[in-house]
Short mmCIF file of N, CA and C and ligand atoms in Angstrom, two decimals:
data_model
loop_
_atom_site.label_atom_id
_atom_site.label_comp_id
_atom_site.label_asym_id
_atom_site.label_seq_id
_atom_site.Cartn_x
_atom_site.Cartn_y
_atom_site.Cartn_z
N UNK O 1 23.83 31.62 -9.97
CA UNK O 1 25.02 32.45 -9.73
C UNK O 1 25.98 32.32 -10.92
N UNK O 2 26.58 33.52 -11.60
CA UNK O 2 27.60 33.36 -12.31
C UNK O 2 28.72 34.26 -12.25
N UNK O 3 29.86 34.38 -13.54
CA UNK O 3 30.78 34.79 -13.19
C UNK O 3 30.15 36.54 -12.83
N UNK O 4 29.56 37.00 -13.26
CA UNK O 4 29.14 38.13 -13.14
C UNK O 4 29.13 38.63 -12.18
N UNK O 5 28.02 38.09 -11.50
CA UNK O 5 27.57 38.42 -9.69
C UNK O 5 28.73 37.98 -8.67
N UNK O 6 30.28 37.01 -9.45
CA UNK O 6 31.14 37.25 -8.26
C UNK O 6 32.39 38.54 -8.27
N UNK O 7 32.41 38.84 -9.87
CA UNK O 7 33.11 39.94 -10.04
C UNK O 7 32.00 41.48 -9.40
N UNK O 8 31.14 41.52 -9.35
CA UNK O 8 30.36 42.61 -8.64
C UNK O 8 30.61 42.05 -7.18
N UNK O 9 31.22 41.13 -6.71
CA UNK O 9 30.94 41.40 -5.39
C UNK O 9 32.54 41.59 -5.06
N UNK O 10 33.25 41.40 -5.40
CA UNK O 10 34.65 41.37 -5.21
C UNK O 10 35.69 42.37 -6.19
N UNK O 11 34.92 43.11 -7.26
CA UNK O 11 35.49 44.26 -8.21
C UNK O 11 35.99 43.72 -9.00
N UNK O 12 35.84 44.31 -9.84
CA UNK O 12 37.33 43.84 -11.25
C UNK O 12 38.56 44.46 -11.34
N UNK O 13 39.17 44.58 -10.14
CA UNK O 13 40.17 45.25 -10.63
C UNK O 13 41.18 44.09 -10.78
N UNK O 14 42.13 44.29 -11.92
CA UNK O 14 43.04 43.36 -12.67
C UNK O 14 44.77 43.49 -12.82
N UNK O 15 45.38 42.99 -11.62
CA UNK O 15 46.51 43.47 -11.54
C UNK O 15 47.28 42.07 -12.94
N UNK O 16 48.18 42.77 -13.44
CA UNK O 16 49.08 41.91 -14.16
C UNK O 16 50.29 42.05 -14.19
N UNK O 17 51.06 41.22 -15.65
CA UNK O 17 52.07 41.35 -15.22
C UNK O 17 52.62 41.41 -16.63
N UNK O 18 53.64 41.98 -17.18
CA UNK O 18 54.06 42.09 -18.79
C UNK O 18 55.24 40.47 -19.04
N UNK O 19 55.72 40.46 -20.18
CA UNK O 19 56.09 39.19 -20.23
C UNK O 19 57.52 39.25 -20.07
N UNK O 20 58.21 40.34 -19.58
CA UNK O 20 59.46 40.56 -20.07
C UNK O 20 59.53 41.26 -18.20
N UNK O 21 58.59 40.79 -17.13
CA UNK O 21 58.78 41.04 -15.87
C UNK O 21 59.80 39.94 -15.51
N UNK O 22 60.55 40.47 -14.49
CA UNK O 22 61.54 39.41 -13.77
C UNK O 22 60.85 38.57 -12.89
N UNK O 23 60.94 37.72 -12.35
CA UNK O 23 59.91 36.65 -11.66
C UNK O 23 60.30 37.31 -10.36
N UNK O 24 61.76 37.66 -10.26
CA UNK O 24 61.34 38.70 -8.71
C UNK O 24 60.07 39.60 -8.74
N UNK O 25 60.35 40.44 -9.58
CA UNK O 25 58.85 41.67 -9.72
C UNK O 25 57.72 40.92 -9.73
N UNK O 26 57.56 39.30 -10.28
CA UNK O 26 56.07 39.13 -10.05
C UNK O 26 56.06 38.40 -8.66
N UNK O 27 57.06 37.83 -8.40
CA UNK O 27 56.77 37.15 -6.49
C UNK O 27 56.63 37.91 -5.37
N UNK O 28 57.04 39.97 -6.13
CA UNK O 28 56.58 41.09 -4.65
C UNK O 28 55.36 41.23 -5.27
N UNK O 29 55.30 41.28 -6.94
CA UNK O 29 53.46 41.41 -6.88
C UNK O 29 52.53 40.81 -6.15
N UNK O 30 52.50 39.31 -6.36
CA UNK O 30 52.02 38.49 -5.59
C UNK O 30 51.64 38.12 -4.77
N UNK O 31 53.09 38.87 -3.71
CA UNK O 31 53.29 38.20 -1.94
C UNK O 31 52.29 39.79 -1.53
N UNK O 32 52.90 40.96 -2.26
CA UNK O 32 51.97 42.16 -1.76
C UNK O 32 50.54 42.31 -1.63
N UNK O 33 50.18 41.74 -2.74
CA UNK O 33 48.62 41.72 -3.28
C UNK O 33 47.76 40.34 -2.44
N UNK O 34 48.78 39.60 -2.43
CA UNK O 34 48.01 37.95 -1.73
C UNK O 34 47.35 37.36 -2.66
N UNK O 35 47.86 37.36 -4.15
CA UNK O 35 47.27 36.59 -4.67
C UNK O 35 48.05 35.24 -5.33
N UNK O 36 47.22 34.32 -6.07
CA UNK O 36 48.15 33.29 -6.20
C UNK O 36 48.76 32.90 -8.02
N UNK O 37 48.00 34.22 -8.59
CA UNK O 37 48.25 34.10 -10.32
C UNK O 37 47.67 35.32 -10.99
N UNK O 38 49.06 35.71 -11.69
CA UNK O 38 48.41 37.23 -12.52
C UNK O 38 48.38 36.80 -14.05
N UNK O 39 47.65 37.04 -14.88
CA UNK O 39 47.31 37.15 -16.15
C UNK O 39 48.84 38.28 -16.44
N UNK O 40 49.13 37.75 -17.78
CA UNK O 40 50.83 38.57 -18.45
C UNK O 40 49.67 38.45 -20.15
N UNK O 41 49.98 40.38 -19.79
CA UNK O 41 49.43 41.07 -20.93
C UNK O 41 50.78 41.49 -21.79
N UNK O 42 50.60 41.78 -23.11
CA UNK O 42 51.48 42.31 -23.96
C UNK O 42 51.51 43.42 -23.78
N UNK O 43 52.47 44.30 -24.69
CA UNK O 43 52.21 46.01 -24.80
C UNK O 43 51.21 46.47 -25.28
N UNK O 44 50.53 45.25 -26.39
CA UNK O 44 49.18 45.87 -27.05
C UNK O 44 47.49 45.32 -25.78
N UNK O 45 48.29 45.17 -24.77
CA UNK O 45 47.26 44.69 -23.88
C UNK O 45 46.47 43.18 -24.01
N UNK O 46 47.28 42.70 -25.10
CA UNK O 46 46.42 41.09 -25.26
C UNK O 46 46.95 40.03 -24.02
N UNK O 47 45.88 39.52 -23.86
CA UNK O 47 46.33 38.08 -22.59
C UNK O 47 47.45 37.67 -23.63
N UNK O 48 48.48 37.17 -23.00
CA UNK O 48 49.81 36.14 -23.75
C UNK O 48 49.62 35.05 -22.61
N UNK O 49 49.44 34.88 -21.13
CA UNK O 49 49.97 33.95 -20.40
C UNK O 49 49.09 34.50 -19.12
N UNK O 50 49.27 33.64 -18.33
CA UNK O 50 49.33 33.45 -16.90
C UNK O 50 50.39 32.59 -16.22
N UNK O 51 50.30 33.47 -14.85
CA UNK O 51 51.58 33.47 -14.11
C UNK O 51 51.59 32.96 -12.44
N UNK O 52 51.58 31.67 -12.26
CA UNK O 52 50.78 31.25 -11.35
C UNK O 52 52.30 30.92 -9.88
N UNK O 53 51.91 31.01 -8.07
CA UNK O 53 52.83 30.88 -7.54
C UNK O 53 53.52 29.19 -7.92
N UNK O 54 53.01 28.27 -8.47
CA UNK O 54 53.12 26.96 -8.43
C UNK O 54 54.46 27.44 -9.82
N UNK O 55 54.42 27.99 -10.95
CA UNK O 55 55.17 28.09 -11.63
C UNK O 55 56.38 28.54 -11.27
N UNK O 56 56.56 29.28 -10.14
CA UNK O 56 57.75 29.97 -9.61
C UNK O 56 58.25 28.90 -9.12
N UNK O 57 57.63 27.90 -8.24
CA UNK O 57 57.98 26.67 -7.82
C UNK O 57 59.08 26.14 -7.85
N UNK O 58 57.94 25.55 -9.71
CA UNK O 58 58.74 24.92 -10.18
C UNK O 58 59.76 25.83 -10.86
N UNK O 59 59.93 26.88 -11.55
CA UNK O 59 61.34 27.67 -12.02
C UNK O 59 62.36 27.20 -10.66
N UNK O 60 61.91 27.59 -9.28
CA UNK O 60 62.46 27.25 -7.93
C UNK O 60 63.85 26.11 -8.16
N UNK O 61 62.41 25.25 -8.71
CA UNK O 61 63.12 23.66 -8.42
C UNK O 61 64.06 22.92 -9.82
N UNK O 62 63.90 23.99 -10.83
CA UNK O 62 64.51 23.67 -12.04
C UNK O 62 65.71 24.43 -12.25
N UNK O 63 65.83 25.56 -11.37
CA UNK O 63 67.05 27.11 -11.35
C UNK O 63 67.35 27.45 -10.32
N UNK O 64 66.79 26.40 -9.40
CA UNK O 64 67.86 26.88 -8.04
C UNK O 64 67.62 28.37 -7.71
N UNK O 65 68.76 29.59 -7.27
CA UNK O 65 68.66 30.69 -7.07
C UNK O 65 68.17 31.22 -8.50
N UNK O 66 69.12 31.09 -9.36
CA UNK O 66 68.95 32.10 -10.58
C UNK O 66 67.94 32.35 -11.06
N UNK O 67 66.64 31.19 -10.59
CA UNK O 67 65.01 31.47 -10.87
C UNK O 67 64.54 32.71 -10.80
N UNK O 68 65.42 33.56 -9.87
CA UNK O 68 64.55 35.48 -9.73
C UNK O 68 64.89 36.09 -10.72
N UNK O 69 65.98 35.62 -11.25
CA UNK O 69 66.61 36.48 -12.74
C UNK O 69 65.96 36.01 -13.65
N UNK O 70 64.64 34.80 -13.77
CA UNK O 70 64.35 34.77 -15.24
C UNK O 70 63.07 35.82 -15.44
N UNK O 71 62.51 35.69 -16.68
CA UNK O 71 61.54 36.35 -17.01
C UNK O 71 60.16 35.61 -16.66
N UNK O 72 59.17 36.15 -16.55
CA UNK O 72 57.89 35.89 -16.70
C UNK O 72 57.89 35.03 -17.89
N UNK O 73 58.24 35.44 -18.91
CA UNK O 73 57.59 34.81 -20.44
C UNK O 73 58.37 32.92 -20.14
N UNK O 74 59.37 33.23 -18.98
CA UNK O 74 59.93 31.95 -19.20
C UNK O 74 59.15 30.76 -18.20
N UNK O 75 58.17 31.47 -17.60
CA UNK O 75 57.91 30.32 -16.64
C UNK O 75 56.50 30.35 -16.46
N UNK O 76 55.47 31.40 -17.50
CA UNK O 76 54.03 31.30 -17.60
C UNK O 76 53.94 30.37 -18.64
N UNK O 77 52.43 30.23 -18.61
CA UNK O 77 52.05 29.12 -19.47
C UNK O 77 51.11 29.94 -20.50
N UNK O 78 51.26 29.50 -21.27
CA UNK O 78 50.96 30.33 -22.63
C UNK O 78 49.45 30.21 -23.05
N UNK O 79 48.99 28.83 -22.71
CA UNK O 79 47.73 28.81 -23.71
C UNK O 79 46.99 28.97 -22.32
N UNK O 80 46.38 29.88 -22.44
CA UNK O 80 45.53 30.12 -20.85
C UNK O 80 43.58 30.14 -21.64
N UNK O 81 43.21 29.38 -20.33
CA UNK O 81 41.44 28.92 -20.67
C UNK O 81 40.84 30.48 -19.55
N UNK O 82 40.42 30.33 -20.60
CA UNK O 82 39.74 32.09 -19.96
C UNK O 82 37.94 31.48 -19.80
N UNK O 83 37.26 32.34 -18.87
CA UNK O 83 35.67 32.46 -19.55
C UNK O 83 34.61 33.81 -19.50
N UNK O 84 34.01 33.97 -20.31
CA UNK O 84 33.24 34.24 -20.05
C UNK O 84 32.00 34.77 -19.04
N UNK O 85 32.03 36.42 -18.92
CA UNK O 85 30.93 36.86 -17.99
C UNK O 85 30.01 36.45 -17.43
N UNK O 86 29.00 35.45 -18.45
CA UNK O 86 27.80 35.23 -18.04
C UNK O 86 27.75 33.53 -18.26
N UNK O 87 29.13 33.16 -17.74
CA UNK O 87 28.73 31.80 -17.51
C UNK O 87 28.85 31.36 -16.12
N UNK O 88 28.27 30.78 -15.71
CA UNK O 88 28.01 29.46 -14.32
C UNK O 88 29.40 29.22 -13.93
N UNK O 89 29.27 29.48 -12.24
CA UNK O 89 29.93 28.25 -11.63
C UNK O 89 30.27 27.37 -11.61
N UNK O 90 29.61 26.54 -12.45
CA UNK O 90 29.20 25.42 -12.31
C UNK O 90 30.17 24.83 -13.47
N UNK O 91 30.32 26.25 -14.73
CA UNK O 91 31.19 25.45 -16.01
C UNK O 91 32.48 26.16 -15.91
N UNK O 92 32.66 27.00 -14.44
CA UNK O 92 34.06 27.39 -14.62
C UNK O 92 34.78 26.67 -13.69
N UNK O 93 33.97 25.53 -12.51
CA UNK O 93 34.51 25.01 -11.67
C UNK O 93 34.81 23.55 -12.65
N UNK O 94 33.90 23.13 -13.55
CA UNK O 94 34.51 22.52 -14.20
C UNK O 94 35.77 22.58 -15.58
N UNK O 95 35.58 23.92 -15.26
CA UNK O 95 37.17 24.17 -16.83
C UNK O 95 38.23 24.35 -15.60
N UNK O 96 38.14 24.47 -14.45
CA UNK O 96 39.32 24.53 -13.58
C UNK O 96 39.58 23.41 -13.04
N UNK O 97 38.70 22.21 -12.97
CA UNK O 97 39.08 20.42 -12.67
C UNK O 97 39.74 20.24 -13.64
N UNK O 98 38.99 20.50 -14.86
CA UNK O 98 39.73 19.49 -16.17
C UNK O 98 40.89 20.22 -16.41
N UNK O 99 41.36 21.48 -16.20
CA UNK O 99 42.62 22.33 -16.18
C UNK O 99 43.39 21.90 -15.40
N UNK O 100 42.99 21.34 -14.36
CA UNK O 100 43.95 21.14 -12.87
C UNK O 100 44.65 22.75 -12.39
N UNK O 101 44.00 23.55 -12.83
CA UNK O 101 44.55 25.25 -12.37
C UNK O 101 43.04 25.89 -11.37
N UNK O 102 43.38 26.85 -10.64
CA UNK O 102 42.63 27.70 -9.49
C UNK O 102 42.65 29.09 -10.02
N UNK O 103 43.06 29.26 -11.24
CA UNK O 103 42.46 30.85 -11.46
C UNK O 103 42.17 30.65 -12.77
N UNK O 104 41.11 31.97 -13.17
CA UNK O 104 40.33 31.94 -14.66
C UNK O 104 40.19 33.21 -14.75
N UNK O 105 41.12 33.66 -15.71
CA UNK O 105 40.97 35.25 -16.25
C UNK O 105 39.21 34.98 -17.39
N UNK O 106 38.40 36.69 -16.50
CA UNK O 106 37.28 36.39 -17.35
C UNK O 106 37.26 37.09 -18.48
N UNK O 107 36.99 37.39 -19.74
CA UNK O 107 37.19 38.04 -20.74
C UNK O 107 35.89 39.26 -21.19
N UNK O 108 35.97 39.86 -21.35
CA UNK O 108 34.61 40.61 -21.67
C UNK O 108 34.92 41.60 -22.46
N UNK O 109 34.38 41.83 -24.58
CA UNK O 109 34.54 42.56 -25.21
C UNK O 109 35.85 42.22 -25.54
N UNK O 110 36.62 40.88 -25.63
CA UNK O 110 38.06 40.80 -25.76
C UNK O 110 39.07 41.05 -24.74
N UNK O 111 38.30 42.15 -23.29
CA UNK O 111 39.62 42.53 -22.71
C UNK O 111 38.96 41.88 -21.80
N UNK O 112 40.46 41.82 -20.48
CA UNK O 112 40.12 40.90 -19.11
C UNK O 112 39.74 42.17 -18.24
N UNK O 113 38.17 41.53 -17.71
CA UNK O 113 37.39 42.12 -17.09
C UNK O 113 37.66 41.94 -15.69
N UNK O 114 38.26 40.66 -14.96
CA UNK O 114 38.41 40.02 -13.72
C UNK O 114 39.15 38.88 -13.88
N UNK O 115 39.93 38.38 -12.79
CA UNK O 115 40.39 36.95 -12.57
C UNK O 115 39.32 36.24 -11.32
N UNK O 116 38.79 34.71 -11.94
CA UNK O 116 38.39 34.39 -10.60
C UNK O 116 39.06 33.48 -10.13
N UNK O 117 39.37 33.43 -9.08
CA UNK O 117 40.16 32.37 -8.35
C UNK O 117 39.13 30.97 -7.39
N UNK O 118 39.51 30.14 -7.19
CA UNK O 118 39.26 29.09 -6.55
C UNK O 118 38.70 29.66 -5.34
N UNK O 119 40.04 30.05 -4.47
CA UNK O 119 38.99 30.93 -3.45
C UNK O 119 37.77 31.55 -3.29
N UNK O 120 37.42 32.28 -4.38
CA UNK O 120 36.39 33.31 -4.77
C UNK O 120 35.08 31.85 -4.91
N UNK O 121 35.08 30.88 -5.50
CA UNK O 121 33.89 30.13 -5.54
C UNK O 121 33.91 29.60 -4.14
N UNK O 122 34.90 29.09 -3.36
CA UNK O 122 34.77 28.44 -1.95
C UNK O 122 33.89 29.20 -1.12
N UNK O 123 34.43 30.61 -1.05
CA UNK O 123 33.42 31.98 -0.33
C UNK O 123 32.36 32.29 -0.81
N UNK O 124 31.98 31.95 -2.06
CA UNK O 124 30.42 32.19 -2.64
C UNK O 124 29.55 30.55 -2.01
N UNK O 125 30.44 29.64 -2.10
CA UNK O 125 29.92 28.53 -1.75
C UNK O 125 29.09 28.67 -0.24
N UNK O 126 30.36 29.09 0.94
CA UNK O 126 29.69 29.21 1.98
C UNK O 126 28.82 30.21 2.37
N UNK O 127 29.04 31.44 1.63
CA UNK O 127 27.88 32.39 1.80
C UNK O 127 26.54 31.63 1.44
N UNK O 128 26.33 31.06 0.10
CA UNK O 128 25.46 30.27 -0.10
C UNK O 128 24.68 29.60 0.62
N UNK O 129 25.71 28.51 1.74
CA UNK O 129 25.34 27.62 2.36
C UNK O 129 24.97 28.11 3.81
N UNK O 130 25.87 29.31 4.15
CA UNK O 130 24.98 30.06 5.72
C UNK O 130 23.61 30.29 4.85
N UNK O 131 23.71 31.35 3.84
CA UNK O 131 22.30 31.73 3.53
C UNK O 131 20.81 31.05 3.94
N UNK O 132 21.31 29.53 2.72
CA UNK O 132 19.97 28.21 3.10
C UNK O 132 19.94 28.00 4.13
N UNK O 133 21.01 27.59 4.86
CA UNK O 133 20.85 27.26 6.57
C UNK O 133 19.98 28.51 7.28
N UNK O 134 20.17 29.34 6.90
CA UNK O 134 19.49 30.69 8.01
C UNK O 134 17.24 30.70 7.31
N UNK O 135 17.72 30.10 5.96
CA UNK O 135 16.57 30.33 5.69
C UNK O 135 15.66 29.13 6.46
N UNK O 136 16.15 27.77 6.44
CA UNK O 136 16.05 26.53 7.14
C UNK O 136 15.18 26.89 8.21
N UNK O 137 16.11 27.72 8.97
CA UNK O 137 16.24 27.73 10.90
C UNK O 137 14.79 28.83 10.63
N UNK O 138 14.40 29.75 9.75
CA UNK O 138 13.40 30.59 9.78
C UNK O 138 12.05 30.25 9.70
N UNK O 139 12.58 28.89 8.73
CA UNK O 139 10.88 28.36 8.01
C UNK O 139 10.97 27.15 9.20
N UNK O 140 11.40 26.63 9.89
CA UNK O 140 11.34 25.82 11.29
C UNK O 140 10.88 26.43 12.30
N UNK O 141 11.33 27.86 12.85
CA UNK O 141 11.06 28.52 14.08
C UNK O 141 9.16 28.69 13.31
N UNK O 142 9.00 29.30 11.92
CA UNK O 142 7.85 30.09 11.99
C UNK O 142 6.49 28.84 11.72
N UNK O 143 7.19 27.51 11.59
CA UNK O 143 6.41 26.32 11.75
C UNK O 143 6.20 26.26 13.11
N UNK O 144 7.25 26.69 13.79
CA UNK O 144 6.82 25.64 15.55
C UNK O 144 5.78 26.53 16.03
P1 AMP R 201 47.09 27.38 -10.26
O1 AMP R 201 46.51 26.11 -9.73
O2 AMP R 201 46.03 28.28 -10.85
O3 AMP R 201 47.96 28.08 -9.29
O4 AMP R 201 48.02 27.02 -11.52
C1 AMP R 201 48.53 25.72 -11.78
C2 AMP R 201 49.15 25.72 -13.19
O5 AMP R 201 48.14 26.01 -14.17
C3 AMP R 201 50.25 26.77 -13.43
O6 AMP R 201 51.19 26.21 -14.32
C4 AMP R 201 49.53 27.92 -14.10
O7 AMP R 201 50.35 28.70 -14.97
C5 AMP R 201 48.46 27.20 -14.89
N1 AMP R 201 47.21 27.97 -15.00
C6 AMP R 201 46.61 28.69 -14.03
N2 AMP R 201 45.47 29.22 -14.47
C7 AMP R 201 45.34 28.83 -15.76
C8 AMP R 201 44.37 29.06 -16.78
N3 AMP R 201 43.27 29.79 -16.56
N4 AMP R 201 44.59 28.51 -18.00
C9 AMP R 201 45.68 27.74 -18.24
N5 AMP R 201 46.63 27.49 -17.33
C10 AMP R 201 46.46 28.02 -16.09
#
């Protein structure tokens, strides 16, 4: 399984956010969409940042109210670990341990093709794991 086959099952569509958004505009993006981190593109469309709910947090806990009046550019994190289409689970669950972050904008041809989130491997996990189990219970019944 890789990043590929979870963006085909879940779409690529790629909501973001520019860097000069008010952190209000990205916490109705967010709360609307249900997600928990948008990739912040420039005007020329390049990744600059990601914009995660934990960062609002902390803006929260560092600005009190005035946190809705700052910008995006002030409270994303700049050097963002992106990967790759056709790599594994396996090496994006590990660039998201050693990150200590739950989302991974994927890149393809330079532009962002998909974000995958933490969630998105948990639900491939258990699809996975009904799958073997069902195959289990098949090759047992057609033994007995
Ligand atoms: P998360 O666990 O993804 O909600 O994010 C936790 C922290 O990591 C926040 O400060 C995010 O801005 C940051 N972050 C999230 N995703 C990435 C990423 N792919 N690369 C670098 N930092 C990230």
């Amino acid at each position: 399984m890789n990043v590929k086959m979870i963006l085909k099952n879940k779409g690529g569509d790629v909501i973001s956010l520019r860097p000069e958004d008010t952190v209000q505009t990205a916490s109705a993006i967010l709360t609307t969409n249900k997600i928990g981190a948008l990739p912040v593109k420039n005007s020329a469309e390049k990744l600059v940042g990601i914009l995660s709910e934990r960062d609002i947090v902390r803006g929260l806990h560092e600005s009190g109210k005035s946190c809705v009046d700052l910008l995006v550019q002030d409270l994303m994190t700049n050097n963002v670990i992106t990967c790759a289409i056709e790599e594994s689970i396996e090496d994006i669950q590990q660039k998201m341990h050693n990150g200590r972050f739950r989302h991974i904008p994927v890149i393809e041809d330079g532009k962002i093709c998909g974000v995958i989130s933490q969630g998105d491997i948990t639900h491939i996990s258990i699809e996975k794991a009904q799958t073997e189990a069902n195959m289990m219970r098949e090759l047992a019944i057609a033994r007995s």
